[in-house]
CSV table of C-alpha atoms and ligand atoms in Angstrom, one decimal:
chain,number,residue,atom,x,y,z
A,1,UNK,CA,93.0,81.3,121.5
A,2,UNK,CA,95.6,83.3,120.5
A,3,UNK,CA,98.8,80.9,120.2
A,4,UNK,CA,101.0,84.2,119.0
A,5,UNK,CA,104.6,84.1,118.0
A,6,UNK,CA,105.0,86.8,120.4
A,7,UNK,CA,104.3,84.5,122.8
A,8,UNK,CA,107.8,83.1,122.8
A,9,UNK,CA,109.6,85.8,120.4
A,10,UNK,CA,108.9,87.9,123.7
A,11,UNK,CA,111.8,88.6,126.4
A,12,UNK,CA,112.9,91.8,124.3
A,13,UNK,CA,114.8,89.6,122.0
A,14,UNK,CA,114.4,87.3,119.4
A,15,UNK,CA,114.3,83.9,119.8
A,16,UNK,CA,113.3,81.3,117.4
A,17,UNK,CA,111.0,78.3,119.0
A,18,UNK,CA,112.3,75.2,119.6
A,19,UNK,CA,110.2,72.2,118.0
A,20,UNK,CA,108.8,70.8,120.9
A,21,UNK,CA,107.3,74.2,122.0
A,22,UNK,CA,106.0,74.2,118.1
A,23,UNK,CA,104.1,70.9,118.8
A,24,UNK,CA,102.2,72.3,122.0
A,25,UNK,CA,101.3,74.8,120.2
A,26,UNK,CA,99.9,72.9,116.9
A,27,UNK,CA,98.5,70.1,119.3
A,28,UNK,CA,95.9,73.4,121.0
A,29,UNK,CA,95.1,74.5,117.5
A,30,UNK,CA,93.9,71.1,116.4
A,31,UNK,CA,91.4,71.6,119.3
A,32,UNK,CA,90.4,74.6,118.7
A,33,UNK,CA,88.8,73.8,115.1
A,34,UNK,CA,88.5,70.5,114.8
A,35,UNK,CA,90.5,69.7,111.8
A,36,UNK,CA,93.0,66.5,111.6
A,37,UNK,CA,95.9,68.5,112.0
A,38,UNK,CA,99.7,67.0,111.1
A,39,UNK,CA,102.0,66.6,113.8
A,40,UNK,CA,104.9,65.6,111.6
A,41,UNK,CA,106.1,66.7,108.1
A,42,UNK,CA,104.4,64.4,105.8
A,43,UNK,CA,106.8,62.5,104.4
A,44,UNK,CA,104.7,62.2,101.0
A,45,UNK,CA,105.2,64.9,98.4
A,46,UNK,CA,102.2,66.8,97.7
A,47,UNK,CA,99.7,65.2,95.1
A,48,UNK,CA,97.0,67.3,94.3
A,49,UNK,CA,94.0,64.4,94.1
A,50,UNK,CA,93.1,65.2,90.7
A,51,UNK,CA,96.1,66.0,88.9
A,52,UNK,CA,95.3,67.8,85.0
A,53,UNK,CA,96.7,65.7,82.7
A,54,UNK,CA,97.8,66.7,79.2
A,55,UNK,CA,94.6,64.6,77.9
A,56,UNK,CA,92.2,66.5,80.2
A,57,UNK,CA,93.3,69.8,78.8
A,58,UNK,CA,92.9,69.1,75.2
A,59,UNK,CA,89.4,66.9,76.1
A,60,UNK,CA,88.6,70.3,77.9
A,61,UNK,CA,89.5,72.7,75.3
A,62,UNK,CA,88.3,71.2,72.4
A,63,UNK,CA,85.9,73.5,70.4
A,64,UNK,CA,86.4,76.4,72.8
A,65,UNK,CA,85.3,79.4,71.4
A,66,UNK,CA,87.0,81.3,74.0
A,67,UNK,CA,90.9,81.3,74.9
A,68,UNK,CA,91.0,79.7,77.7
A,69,UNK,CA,92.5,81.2,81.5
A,70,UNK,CA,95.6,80.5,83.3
A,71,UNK,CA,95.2,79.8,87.0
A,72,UNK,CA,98.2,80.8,88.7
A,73,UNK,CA,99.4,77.5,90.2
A,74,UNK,CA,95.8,75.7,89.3
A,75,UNK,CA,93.5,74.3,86.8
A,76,UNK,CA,90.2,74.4,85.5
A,77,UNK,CA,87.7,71.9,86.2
A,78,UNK,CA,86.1,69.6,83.5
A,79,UNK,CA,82.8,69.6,82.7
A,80,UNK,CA,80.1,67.0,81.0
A,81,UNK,CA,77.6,68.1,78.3
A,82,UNK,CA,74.6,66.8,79.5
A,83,UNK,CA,71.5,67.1,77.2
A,84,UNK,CA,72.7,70.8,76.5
A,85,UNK,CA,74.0,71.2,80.1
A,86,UNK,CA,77.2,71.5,81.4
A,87,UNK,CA,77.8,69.9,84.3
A,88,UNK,CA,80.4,70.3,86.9
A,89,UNK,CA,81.2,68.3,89.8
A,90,UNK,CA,82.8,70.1,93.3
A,91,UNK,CA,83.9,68.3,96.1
A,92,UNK,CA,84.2,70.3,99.3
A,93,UNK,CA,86.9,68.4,101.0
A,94,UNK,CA,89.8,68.7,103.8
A,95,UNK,CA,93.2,69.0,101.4
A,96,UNK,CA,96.9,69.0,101.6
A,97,UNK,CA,98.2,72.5,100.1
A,98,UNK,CA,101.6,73.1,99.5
A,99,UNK,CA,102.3,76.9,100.2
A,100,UNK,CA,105.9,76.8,98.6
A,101,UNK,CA,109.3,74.3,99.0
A,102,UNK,CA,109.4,73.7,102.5
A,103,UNK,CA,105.5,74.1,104.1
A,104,UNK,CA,102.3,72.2,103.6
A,105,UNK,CA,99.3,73.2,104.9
A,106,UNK,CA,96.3,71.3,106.1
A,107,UNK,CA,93.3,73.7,103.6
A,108,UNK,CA,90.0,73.1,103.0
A,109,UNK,CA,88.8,73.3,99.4
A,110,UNK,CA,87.4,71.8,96.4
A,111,UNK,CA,88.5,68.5,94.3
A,112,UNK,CA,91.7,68.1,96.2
A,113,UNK,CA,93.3,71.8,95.9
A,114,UNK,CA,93.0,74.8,97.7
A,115,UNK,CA,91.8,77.1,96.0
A,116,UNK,CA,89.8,74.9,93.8
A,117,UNK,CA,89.9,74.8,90.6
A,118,UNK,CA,88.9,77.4,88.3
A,119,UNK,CA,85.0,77.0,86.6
A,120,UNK,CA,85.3,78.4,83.1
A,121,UNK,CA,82.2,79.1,81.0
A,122,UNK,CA,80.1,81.3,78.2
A,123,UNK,CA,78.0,83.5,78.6
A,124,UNK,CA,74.7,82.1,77.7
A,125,UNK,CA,76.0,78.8,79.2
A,126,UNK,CA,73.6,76.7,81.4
A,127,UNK,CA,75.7,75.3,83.6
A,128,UNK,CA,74.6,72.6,86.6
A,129,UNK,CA,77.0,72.6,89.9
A,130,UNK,CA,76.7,69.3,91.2
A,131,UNK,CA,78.0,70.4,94.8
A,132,UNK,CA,79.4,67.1,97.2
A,133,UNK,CA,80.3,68.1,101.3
A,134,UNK,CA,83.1,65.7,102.2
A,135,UNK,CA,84.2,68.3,104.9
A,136,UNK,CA,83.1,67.6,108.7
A,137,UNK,CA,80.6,70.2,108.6
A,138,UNK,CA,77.8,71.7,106.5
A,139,UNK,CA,78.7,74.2,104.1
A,140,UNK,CA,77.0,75.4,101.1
A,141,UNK,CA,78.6,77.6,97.9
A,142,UNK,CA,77.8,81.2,97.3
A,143,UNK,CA,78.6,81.9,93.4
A,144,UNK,CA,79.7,85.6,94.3
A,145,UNK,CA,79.0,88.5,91.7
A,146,UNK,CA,76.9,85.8,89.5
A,147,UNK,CA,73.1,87.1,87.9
A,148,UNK,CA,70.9,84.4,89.3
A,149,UNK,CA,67.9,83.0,90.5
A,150,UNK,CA,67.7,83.4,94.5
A,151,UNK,CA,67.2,80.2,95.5
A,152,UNK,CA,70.8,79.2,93.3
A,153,UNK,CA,72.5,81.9,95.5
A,154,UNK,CA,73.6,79.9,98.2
A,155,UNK,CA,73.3,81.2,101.4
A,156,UNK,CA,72.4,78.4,103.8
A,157,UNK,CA,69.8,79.5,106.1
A,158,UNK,CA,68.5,82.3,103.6
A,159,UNK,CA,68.1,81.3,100.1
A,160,UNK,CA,68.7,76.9,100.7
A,161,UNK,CA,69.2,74.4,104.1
A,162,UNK,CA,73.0,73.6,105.0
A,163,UNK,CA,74.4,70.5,102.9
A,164,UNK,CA,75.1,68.6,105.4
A,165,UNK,CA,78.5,66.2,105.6
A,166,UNK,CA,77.8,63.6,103.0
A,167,UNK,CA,75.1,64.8,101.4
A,168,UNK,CA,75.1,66.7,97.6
A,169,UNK,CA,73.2,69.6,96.5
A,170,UNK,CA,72.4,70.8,92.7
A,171,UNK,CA,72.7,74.1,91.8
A,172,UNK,CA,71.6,74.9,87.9
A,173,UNK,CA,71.1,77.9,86.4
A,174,UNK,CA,71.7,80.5,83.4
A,175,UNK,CA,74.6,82.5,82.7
A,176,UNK,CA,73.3,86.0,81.8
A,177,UNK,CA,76.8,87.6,82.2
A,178,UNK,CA,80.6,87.6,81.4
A,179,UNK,CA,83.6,88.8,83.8
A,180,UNK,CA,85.6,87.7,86.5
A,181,UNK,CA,84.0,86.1,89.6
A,182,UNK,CA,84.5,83.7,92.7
A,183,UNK,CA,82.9,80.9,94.4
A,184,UNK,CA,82.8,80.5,98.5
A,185,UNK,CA,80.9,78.9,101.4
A,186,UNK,CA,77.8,81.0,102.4
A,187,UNK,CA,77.9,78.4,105.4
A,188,UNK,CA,80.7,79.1,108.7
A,189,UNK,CA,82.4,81.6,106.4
A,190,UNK,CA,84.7,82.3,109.0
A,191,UNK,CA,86.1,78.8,109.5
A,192,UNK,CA,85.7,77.8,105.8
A,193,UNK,CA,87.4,80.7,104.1
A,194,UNK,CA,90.2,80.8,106.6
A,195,UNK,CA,90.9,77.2,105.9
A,196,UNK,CA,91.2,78.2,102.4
A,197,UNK,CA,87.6,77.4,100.6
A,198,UNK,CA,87.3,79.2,97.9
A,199,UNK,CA,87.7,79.6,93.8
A,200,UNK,CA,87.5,81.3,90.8
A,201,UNK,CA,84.5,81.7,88.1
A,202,UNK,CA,85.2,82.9,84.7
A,203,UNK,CA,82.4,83.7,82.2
A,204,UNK,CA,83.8,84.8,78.7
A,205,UNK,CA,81.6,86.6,76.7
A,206,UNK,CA,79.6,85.1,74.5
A,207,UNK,CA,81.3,87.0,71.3
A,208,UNK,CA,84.8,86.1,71.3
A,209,UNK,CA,86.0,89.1,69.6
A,210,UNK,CA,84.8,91.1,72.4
A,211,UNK,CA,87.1,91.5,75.3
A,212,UNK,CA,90.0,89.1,73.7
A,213,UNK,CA,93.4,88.9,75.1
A,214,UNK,CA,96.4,87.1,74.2
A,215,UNK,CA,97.3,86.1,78.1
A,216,UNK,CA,94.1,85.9,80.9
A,217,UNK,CA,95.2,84.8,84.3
A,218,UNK,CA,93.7,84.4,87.5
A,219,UNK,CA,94.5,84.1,91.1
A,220,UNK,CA,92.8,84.3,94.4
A,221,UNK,CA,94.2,86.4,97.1
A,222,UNK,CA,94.2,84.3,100.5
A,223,UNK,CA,95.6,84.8,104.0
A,224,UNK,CA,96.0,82.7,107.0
A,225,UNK,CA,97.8,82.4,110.2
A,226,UNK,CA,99.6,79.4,110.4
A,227,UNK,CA,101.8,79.7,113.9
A,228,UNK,CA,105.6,78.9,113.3
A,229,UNK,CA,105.9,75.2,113.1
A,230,UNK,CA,102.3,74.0,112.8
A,231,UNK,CA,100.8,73.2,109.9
A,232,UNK,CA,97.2,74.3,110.5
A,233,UNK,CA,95.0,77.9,110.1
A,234,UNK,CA,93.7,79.5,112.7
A,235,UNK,CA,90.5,80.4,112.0
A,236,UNK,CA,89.8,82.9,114.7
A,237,UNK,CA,92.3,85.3,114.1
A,238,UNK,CA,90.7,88.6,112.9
A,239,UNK,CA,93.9,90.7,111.6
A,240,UNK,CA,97.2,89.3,112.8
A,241,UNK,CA,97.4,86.9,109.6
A,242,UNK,CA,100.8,85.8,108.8
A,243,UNK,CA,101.2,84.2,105.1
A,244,UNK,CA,99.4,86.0,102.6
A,245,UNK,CA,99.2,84.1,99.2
A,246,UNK,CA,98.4,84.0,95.9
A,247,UNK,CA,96.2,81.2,95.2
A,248,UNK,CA,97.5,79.2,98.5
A,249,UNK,CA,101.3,79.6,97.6
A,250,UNK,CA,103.7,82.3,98.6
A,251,UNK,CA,107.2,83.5,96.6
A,252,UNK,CA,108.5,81.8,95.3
A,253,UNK,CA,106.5,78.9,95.0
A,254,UNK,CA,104.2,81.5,92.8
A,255,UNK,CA,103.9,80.7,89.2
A,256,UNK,CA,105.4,83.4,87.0
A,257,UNK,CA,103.1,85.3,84.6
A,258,UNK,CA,105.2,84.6,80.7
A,259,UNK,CA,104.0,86.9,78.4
A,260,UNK,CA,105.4,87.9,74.7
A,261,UNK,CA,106.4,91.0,73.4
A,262,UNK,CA,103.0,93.0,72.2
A,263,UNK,CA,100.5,90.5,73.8
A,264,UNK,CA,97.7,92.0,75.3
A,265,UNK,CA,97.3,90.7,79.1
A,266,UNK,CA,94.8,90.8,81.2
A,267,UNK,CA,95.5,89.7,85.8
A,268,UNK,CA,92.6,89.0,87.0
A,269,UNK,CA,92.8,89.0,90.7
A,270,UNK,CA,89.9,88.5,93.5
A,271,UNK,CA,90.7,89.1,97.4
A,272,UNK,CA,88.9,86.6,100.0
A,273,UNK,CA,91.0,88.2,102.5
A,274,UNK,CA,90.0,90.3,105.6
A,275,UNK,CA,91.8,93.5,104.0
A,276,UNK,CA,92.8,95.5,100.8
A,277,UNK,CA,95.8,94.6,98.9
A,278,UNK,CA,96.9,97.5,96.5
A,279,UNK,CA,98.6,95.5,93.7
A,280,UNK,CA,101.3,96.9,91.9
A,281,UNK,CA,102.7,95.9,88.4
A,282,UNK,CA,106.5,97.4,87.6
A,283,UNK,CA,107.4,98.6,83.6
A,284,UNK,CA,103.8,98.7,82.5
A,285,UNK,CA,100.7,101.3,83.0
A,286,UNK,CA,97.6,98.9,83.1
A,287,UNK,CA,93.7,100.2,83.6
A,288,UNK,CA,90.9,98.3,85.1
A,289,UNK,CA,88.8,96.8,82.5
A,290,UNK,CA,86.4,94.6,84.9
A,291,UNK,CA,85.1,94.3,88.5
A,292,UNK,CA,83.1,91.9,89.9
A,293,UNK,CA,80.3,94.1,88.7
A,294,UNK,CA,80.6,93.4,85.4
A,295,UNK,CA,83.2,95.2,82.8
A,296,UNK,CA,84.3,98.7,82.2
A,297,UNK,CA,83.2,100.7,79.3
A,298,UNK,CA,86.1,102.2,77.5
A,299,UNK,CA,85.6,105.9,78.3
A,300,UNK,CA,85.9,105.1,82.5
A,301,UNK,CA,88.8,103.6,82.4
A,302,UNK,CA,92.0,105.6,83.7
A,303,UNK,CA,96.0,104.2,83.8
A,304,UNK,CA,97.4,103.0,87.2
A,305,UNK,CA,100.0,101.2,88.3
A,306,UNK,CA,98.9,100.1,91.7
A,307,UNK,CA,94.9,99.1,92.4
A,308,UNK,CA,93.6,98.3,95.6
A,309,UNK,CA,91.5,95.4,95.7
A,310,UNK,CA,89.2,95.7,98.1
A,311,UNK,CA,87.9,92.9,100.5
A,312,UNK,CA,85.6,91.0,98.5
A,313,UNK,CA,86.4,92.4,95.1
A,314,UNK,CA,87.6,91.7,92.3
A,315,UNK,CA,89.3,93.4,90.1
A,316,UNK,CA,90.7,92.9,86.0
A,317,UNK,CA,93.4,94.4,84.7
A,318,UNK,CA,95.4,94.9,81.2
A,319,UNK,CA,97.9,96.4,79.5
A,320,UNK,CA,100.1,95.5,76.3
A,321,UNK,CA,103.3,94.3,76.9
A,322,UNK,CA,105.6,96.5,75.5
A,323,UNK,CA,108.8,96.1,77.5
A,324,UNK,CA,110.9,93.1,77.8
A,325,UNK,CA,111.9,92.5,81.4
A,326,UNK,CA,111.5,90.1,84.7
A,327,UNK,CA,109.0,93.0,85.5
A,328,UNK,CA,107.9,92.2,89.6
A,329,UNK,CA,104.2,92.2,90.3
A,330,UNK,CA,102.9,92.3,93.8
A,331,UNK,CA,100.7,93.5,96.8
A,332,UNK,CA,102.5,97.0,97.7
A,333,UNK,CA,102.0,96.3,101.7
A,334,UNK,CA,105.4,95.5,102.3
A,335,UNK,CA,104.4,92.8,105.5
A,336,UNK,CA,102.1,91.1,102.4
A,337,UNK,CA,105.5,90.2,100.6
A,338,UNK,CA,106.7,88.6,103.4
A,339,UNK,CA,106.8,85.1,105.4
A,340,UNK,CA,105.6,84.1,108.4
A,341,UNK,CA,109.1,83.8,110.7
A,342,UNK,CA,110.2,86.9,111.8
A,343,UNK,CA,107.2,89.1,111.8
A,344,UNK,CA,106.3,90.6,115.8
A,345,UNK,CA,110.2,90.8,116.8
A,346,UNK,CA,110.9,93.2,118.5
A,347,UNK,CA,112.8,96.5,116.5
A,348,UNK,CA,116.4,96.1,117.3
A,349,UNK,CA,117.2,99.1,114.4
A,350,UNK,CA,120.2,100.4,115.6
A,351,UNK,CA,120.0,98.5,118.9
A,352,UNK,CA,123.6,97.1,120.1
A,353,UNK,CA,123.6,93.6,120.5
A,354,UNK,CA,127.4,92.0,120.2
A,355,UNK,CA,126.7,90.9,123.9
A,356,UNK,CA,123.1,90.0,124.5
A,357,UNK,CA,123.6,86.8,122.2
A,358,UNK,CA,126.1,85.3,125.3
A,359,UNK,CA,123.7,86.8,127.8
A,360,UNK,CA,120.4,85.2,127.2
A,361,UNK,CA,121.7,81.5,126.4
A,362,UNK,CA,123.5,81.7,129.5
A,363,UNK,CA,119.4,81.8,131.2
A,364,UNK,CA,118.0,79.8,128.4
A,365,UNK,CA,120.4,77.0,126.7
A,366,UNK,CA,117.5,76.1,124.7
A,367,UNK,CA,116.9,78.8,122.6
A,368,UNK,CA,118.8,80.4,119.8
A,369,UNK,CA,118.9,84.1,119.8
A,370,UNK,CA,119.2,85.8,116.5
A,371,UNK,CA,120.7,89.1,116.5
A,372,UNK,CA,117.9,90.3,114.1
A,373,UNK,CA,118.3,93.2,112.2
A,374,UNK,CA,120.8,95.7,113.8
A,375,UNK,CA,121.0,97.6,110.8
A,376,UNK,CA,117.7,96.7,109.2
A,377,UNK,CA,116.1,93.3,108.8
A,378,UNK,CA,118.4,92.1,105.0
A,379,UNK,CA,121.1,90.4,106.6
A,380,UNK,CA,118.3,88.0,107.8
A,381,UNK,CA,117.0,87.6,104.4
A,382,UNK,CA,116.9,83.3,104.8
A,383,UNK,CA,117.6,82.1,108.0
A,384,UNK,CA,118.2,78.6,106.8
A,385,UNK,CA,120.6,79.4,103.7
A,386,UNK,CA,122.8,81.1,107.4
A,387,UNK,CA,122.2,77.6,109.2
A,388,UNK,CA,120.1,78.8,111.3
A,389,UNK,CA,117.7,76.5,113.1
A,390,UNK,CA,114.0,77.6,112.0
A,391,UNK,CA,110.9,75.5,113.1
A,392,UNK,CA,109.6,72.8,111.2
A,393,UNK,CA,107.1,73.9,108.3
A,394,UNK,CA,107.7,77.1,108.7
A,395,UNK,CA,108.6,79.4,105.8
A,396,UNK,CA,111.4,82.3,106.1
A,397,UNK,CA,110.2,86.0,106.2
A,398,UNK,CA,112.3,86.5,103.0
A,399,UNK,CA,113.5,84.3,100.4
A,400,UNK,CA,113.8,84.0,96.7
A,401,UNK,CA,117.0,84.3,94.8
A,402,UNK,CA,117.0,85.8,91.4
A,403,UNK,CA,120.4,86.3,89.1
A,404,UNK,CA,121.7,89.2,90.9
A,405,UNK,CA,120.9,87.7,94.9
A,406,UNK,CA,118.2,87.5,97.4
A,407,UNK,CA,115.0,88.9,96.3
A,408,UNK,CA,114.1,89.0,99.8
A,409,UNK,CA,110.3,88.2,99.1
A,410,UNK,CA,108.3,85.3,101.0
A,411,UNK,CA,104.7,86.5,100.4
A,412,UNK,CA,102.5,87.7,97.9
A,413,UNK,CA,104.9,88.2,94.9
A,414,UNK,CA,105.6,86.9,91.5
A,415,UNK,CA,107.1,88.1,87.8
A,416,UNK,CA,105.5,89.1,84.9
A,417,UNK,CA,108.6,87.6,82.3
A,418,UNK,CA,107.9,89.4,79.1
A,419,UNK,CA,110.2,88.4,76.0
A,420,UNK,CA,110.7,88.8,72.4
A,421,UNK,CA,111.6,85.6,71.9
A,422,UNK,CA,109.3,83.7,73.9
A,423,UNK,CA,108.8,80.2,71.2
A,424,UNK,CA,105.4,80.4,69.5
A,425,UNK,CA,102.6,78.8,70.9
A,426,UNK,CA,104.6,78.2,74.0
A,427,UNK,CA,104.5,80.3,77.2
A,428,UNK,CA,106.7,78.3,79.1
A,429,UNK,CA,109.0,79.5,81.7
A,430,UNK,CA,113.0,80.2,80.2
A,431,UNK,CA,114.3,81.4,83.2
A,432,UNK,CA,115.6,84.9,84.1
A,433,UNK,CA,116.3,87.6,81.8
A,434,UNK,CA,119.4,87.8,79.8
A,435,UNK,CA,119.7,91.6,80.0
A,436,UNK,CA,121.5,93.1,76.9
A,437,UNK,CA,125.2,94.0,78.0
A,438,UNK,CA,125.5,97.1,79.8
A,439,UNK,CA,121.8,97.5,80.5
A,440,UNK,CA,121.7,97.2,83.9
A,441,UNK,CA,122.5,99.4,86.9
A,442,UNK,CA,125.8,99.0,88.5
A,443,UNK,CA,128.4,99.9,90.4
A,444,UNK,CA,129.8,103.5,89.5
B,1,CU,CU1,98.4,92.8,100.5
């Protein structure tokens, strides 16, 4: 079933839907996988179950031999020492995800967030993953680029049975390695991953002099097609995806990235989308210092300012910060950087339009025609900032304000703020840059 936007952005114009078309539509993707699906905004904010709380951190930190990752817009899970084991618990479960200010999604994913949170380690570490199916169907988890026995692997029907609703499996093994990897269902990939099932597995090395960095993050790269005014994924779409994220959330409900002057930084970014994203860092020459594989040696690494991060890859990267700045990072395929509305108009670059706005609500009263984009698609950069009527849950194809205007992003975007003065042992967020006087391009 393919519910598109097309559908009813056809005519040769644009139209926005009307919300009552937006709940047929919603009510046919319920069927089609299953899920309890939200007819209505939930009138709840969004509550992750398991919210971190300042005591959790410091319980979970204590004695780290390790500096610990930042999740964009996530946590990392706690664990028990158990008789020289650490043991985690994941719950595979049906959550609410909010994607930014104004849209929440209906995900599947692990201990109340999509993505799940991320599972830090050693290398070294034998770790047990105490694994509990609270979704309507079996799944299993595939720990993806991990060293380890085949049976721990995760692949129901090949390497373990399905864990079936309401059951819990134990996966326990060694960690043999260190790098960047990611955890998945090996069970209805298709469905589970496109609902958002999925998260992040860190290994720091067992010396922590070796690969040390002032600033580690870590985000997921996730897509979905979430038609205008619904609030659940399709699952069978193949390529037309619509919201492209950054751990579930799109600009600017993206975290930034606040670094200091002369830290080193590493991004570590893994794609569990159905394409590439070349991701792009402004101000700063970076090189790849780990894959999925394992880590780089010195002498193979080259600069870049843009890597491509393939489907199923991973891929670290670091640089110093030398340059103070709101320096933008993002995935360099411009529809990646946007929202959902808008996308499959039809072009109207350079079309004349003054009269086809009185034409076509003279046939359909119903619908509001937006003149989109005569003289390119800016002057439509948030439809609801213009009053203009946009279905319910449904994010604008650009959006963002920074101090100079509309940043004009809605995707996969965010900032890495590097400055001077950035308090010590704080990296919290200060706002925009003040740019020293005269330092900026202007108007000649
Ligand atoms: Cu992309």
């Amino acid at each position: 079933m393919k519910h598109d936007r097309r559908d009813f952005l056809g005519l040769g114009a644009a139209f926005l839907a009307t919300a009552t078309l937006s709940r047929s539509v919603n009510a046919k993707e319920e069927e089609s996988c299953g899920h309890p699906s939200k007819t209505k905004q939930p009138t709840i904010a969004y509550h992750p179950k398991r919210v971190l709380s300042p005591a959790t951190m410091i319980t979970s930190q204590k004695g780290k031999n390790y500096n610990p990752v930042v999740t964009l817009n996530g946590w990392t899970l706690p664990y028990e020492m158990k008789e020289g084991v650490k043991e985690f618990h994941l719950i595979a479960e049906p959550v609410l995800r909010e994607f930014s200010h104004g849209m929440v999604v209906n995900c599947w994913g692990y201990n109340g967030t999509s993505p799940g949170p991320t599972i830090e380690a050693v290398e070294g570490d034998r770790v047990r993953l105490i694994v509990t199916n609270k979704l309507p169907e079996h799944t299993t988890i595939h720990w993806h680029g991990l060293i380890l026995p085949n049976g721990m692997d995760g692949v129901g029907g090949l390497t373990q049975p399905q864990i079936g609703p309401g059951e819990s499996y134990v996966y326990e093994f060694t960690l043999v390695q260190s790098g960047t990897f990611m955890y998945h269902p090996h069970a209805d990939e298709m469905v589970q991953m496109a609902m958002g099932a999925m998260g992040m597995f860190i290994i720091h090395p067992k010396n922590p002099k070796e690969h040390r960095v002032d600033r580690d993050f870590c985000f997921l790269l996730a897509s979905y097609d979430i038609a205008p005014g619904t609030y659940t994924p399709n699952p069978s779409t193949m390529t037309e995806f619509n919201l492209w994220t950054f751990n579930s959330r799109v600009f600017p409900g993206i975290d930034a990235m606040n670094v200091r002057v002369g830290d080193r930084v590493r991004i570590r970014v893994g794609n569990l989308t159905m394409t590439n994203h070349p991701i792009h860092m402004h101000g700063h020459p970076f090189e790849v210092t780990c894959t999925d594989g394992g880590w780089v040696p010195k002498s193979a690494r080259w600069p870049e300012v843009t890597i491509d991060v393939g489907v199923g890859q991973m891929r670290a990267i670091e640089f110093t910060a030398a340059h103070e700045g709101d320096w933008a990072f993002h995935c360099h395929k411009s529809h990646h950087t946007m929202g959902p509305m808008g996308h499959g108009v039809p072009n109207m670059i350079g079309v004349k339009q003054d009269d086809l706005s009185e034409k076509i609500s003279d046939l359909m009263p119903d619908y509001m025609y937006m003149p989109m984009g005569k003289n390119g698609m800016a002057e439509m950069s948030d439809m609801a900032d213009m009053g203009m009527k946009v279905p319910e849950n449904t994010l604008p194809m650009m959006t963002g304000t920074g101090q100079f205007g509309p940043i004009e992003m809605g995707g996969m975007f965010t900032v890495v703020k590097v400055r001077k003065h950035q308090p010590k042992g704080d990296y919290k967020d200060y706002g925009w840059y003040q740019f020293p006087e005269g330092s900026v391009a202007k108007k000649r």
